[in-house]
GROMACS .gro file of C-alpha atoms in nm:
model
  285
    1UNK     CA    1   1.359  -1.905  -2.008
    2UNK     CA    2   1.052  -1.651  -1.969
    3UNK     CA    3   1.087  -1.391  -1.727
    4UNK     CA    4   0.851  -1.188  -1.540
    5UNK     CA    5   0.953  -0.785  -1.653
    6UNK     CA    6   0.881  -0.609  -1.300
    7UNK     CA    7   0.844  -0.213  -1.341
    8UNK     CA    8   0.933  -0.033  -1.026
    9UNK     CA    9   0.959   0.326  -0.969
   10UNK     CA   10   1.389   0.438  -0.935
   11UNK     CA   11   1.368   0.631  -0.624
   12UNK     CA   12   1.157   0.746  -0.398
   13UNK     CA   13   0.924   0.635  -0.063
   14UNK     CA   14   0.736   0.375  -0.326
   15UNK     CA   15   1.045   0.249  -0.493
   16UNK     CA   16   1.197   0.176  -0.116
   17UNK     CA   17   0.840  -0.007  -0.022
   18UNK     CA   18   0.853  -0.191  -0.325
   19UNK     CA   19   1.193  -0.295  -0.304
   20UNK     CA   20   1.139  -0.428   0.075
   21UNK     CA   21   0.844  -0.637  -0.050
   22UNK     CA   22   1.014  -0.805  -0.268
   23UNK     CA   23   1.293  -0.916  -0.063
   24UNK     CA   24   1.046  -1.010   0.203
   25UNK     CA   25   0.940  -1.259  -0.072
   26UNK     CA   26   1.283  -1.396  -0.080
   27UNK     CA   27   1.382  -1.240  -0.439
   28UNK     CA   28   1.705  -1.134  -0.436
   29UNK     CA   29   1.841  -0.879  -0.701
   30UNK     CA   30   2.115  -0.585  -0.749
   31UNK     CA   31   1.922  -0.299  -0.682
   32UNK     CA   32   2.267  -0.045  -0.699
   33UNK     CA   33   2.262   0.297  -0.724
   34UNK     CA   34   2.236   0.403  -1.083
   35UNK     CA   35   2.085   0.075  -1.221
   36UNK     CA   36   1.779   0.044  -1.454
   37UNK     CA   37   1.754  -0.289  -1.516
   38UNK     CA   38   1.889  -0.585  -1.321
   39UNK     CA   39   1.793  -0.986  -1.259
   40UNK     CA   40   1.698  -1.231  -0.986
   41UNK     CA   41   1.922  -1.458  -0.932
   42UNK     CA   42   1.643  -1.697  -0.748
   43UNK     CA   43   1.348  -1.610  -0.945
   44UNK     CA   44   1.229  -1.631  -1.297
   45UNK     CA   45   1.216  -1.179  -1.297
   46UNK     CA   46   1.414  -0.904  -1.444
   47UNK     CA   47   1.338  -0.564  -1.350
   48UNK     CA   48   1.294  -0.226  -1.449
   49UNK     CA   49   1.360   0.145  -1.276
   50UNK     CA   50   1.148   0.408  -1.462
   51UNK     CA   51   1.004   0.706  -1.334
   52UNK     CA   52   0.704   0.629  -1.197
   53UNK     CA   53   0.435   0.847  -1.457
   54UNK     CA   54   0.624   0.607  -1.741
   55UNK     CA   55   0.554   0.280  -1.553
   56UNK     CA   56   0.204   0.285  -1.669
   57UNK     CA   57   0.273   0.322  -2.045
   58UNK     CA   58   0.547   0.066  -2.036
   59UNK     CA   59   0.298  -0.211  -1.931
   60UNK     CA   60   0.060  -0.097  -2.154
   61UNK     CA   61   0.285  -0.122  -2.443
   62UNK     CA   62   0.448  -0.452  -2.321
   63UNK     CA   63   0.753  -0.377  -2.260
   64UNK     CA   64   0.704  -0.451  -1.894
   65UNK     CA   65   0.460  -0.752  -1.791
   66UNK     CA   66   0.375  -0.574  -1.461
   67UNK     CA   67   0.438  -0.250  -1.256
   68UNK     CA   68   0.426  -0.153  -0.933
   69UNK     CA   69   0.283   0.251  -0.903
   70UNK     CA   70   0.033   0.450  -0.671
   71UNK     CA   71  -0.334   0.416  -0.774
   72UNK     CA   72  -0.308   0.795  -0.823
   73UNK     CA   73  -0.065   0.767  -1.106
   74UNK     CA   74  -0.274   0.490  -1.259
   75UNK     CA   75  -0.585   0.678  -1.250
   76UNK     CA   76  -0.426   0.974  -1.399
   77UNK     CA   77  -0.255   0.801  -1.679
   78UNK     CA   78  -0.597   0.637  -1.774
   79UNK     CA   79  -0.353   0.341  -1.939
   80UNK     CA   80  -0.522   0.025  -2.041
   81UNK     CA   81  -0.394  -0.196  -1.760
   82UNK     CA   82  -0.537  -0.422  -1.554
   83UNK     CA   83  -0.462  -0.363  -1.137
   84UNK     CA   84  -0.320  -0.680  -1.040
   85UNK     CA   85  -0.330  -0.635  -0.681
   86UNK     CA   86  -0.345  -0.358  -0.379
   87UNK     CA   87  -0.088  -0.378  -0.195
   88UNK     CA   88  -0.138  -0.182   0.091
   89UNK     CA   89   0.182   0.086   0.114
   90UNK     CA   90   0.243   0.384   0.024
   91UNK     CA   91  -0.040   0.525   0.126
   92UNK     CA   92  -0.150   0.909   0.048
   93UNK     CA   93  -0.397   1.140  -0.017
   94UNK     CA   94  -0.475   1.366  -0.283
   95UNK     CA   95  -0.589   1.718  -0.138
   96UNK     CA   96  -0.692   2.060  -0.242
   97UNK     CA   97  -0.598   2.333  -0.034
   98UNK     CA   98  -0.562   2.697  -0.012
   99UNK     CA   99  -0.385   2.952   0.186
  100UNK     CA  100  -0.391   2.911   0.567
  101UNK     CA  101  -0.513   3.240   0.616
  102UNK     CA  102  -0.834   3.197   0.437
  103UNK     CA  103  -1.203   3.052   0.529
  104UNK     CA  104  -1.386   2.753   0.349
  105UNK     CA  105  -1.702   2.679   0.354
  106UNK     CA  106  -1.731   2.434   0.118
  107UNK     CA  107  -1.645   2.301  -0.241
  108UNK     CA  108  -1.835   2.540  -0.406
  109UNK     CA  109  -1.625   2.822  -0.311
  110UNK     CA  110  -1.418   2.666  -0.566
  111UNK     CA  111  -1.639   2.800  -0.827
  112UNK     CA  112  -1.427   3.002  -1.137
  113UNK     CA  113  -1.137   2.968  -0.913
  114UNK     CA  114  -0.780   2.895  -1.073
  115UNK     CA  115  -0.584   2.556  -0.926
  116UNK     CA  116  -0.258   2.441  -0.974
  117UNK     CA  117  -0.230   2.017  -0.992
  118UNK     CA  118   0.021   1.786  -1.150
  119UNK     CA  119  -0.359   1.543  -1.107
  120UNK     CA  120  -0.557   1.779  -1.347
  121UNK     CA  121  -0.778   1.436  -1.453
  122UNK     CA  122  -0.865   1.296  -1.118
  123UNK     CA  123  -0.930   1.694  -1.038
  124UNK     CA  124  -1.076   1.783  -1.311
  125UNK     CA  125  -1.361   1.433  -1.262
  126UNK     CA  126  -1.344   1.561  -0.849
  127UNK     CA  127  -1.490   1.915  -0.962
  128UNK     CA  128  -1.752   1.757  -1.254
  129UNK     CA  129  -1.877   1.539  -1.011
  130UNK     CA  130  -1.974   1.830  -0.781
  131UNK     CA  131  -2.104   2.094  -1.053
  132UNK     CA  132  -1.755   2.281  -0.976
  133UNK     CA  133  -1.594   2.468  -1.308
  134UNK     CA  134  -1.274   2.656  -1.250
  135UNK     CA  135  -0.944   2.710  -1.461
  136UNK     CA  136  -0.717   2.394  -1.355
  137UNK     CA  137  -0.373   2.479  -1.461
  138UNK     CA  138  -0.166   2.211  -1.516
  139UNK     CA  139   0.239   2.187  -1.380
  140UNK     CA  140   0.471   1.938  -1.316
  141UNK     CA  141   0.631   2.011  -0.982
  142UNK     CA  142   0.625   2.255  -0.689
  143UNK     CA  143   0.290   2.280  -0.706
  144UNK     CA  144   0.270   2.397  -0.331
  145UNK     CA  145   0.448   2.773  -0.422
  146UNK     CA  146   0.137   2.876  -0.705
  147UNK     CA  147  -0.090   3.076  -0.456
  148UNK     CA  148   0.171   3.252  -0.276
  149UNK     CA  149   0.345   3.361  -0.653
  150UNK     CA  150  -0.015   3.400  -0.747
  151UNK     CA  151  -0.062   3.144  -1.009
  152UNK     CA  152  -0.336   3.014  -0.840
  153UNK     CA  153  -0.598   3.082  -0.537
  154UNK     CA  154  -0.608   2.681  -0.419
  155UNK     CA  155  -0.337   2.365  -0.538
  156UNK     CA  156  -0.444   2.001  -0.540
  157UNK     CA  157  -0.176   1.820  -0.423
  158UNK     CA  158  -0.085   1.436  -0.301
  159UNK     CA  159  -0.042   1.492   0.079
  160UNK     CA  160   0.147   1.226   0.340
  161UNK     CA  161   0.180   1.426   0.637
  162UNK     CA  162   0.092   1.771   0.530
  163UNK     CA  163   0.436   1.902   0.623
  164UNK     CA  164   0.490   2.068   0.286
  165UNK     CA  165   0.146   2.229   0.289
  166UNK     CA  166   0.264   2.358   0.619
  167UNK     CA  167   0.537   2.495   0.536
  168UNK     CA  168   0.402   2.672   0.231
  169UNK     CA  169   0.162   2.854   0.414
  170UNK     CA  170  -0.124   2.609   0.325
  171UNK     CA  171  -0.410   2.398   0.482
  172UNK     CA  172  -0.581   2.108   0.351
  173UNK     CA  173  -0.946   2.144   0.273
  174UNK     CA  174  -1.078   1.869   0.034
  175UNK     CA  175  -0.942   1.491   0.035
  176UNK     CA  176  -1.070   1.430  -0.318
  177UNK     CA  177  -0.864   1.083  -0.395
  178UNK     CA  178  -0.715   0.825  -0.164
  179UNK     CA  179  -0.413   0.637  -0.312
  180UNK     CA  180  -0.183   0.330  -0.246
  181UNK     CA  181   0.043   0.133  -0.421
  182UNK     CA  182  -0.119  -0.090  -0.644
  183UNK     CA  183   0.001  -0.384  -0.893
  184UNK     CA  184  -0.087  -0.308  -1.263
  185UNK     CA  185  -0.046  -0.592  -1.487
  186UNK     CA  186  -0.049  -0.547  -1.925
  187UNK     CA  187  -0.352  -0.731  -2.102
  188UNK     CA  188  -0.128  -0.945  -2.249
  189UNK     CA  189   0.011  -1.178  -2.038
  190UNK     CA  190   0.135  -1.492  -2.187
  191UNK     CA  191   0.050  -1.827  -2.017
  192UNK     CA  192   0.360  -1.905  -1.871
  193UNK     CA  193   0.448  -1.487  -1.809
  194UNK     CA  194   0.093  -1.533  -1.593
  195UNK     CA  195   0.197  -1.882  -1.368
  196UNK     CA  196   0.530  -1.645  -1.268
  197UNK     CA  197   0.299  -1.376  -1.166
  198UNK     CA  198   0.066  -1.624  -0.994
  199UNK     CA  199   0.358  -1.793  -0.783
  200UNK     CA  200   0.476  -1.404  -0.725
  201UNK     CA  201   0.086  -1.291  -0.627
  202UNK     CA  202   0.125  -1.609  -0.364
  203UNK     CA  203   0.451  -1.460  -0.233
  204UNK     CA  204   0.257  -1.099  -0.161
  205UNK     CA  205  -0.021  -1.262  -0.009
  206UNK     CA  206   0.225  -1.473   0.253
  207UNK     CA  207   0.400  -1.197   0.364
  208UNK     CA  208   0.104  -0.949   0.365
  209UNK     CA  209  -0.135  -1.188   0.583
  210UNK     CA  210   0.196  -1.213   0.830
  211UNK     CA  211   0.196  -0.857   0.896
  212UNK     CA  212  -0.146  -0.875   0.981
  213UNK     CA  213  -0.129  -1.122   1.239
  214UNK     CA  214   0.072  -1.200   1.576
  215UNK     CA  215   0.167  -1.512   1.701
  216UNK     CA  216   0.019  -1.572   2.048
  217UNK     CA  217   0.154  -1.770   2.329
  218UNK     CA  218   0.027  -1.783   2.695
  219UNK     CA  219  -0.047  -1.989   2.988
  220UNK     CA  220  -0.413  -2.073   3.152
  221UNK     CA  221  -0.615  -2.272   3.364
  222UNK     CA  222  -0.776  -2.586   3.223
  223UNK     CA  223  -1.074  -2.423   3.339
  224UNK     CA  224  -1.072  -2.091   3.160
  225UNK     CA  225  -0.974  -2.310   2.785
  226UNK     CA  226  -1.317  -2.334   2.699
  227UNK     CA  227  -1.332  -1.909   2.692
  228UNK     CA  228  -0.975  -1.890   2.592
  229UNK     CA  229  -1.038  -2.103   2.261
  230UNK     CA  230  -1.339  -1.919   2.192
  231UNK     CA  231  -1.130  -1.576   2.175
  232UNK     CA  232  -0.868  -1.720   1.968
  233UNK     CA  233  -1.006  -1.906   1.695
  234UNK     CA  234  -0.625  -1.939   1.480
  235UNK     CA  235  -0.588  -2.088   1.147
  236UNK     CA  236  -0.815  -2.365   1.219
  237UNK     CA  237  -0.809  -2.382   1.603
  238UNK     CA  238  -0.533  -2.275   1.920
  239UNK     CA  239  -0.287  -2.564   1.975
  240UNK     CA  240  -0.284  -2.666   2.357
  241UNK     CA  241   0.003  -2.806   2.525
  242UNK     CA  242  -0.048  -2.933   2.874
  243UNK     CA  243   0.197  -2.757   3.143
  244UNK     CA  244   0.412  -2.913   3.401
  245UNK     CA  245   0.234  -2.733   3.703
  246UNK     CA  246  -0.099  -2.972   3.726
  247UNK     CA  247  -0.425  -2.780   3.621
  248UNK     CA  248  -0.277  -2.555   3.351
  249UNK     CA  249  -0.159  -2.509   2.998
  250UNK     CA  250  -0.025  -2.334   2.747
  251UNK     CA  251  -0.221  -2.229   2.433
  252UNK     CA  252  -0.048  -2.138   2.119
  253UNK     CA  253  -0.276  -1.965   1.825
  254UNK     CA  254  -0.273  -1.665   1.574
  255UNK     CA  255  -0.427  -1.346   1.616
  256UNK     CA  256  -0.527  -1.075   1.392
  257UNK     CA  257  -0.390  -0.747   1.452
  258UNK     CA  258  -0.722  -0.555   1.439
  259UNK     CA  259  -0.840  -0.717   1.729
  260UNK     CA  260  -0.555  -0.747   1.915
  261UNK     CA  261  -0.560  -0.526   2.211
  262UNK     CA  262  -0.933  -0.599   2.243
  263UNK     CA  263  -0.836  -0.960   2.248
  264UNK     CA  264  -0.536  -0.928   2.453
  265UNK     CA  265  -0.810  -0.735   2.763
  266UNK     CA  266  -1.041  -1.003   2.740
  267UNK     CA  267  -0.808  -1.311   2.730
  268UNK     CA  268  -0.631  -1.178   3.086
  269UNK     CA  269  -0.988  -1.175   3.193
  270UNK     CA  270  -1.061  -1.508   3.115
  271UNK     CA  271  -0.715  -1.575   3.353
  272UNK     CA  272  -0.452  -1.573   3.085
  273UNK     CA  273  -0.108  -1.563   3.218
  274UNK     CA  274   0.268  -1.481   3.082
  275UNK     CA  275   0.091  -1.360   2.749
  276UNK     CA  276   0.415  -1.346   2.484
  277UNK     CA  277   0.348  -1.202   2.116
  278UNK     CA  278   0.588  -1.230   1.836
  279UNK     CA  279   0.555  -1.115   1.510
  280UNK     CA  280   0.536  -1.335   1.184
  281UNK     CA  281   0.727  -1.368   0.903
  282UNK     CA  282   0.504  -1.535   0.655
  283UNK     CA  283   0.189  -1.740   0.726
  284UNK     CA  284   0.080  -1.972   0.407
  285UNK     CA  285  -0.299  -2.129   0.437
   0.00000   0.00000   0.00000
């Protein structure tokens, strides 16, 4: 039987967000402590934990079908992949910044200055873009402590909160790349490795539109539904359920998260009542 060869990265924020996907897609597996490769017992997929900076090369070579990594490692890599899919976690920054102690006035005050990256491609196309040369030194970890052991005047770093920046006496200055965890598939799919990933890709994209909607139920007036159904549009239209006090009922519909508090302000002023929201699980068109 084909299987789908799933590269995920062995520890870390993206490997936990990657893991919780795919159990919200009802793929169960042996993730353990210590394992690097391990099988679904209710899905045609066996996969992989690498480091995330191999994941990349892997698919490229074939020896994984796809891989789940930030864009930022993608970019960097330059691997001939395809990205499958965004997925919408793991979201970061890359940033260059300098001791906290120290103006900025712009990028070009980067000019002939040294900075220490693990990124040096997407850094080195940030600074070509702007007319920028300076001496990018290259290293592999701990790239926050170069100014203060004087390595370097400036870092460029991938930032979450900026904690670490914080505490190494730095601030953030340039956001030259935004990142998030992204699907990268290999070239060379076979037909039936592709129908796996297509049935997968439907899976993401079931559990991802969930999280961006709420299920909406509330009470009305018979005379307010006309406004009512024109703020909550659904799938294909509110379902309306006739109370047992005479003169009202209650509407039922879907509602996207981005305009849900605005939604939510004009709905009571149409004369919603007992307004309940509760999350969804999955929501299939």
């Amino acid at each position: 039987m084909d299987l789908l060869r799933i590269a995920i990265q062995k520890s870390g924020r993206l490997s936990e967000d990657s893991l919780n996907l795919f159990k919200e897609c009802g793929i169960k597996f042996d993730s353990g402590t210590g394992r690097l490769k391990t099988t679904s017992n209710n899905f045609p997929a066996e996969f992989l934990f690498l480091r995330d900076d191999d994941i990349p090369g892997y698919v490229e070579d074939g020896v994984a079908d796809i891989g789940i990594v930030g864009e930022n490692v993608h970019v960097e890599t330059g691997r001939h992949v395809e990205v499958v899919k965004k997925l919408g976690f793991s979201k970061c920054r890359l940033s260059i910044a300098i001791p906290r102690g120290e103006s900025y006035g712009g990028v070009q005050e980067l000019q002939g200055k040294a900075i220490a990256t693990s990124y040096p491609t997407i850094l080195g196309n940030f600074l070509k873009e702007n007319g920028i040369t300076a001496d990018i030194h290259e290293i592999s970890g701990s790239v926050e402590i170069a100014p203060s052991i004087g390595l370097a005047h400036a870092v460029c770093d991938i930032v979450s909160s900026g904690s670490t920046l914080l505490a190494n006496g730095l601030k953030e200055v340039e956001v030259i790349f935004r990142s998030e965890a992204v699907m990268i598939g290999s070239e060379k799919l076979s037909d039936a490795k592709r129908s796996i990933l297509s049935k997968l890709l439907f899976r993401i994209q079931a559990v991802q539109t969930a999280k961006n909607n709420k299920y909406i139920v509330l009470n009305a007036p018979n005379a307010s539904l006309p406004e009512i159904i024109g703020l909550l549009p659904g799938m294909k239209s509110p379902t309306i359920v006739p109370l047992g006090t005479e003169g009202w009922s209650a509407v039922h519909s879907v509602l996207s998260e981005e305009d849900f508090w605005d939604k939510i302000d004009a709905l009571r002023s149409a004369g919603a009542e007992g307004i309940l929201v509760v999350p969804i699980e999955k929501m299939i068109y």
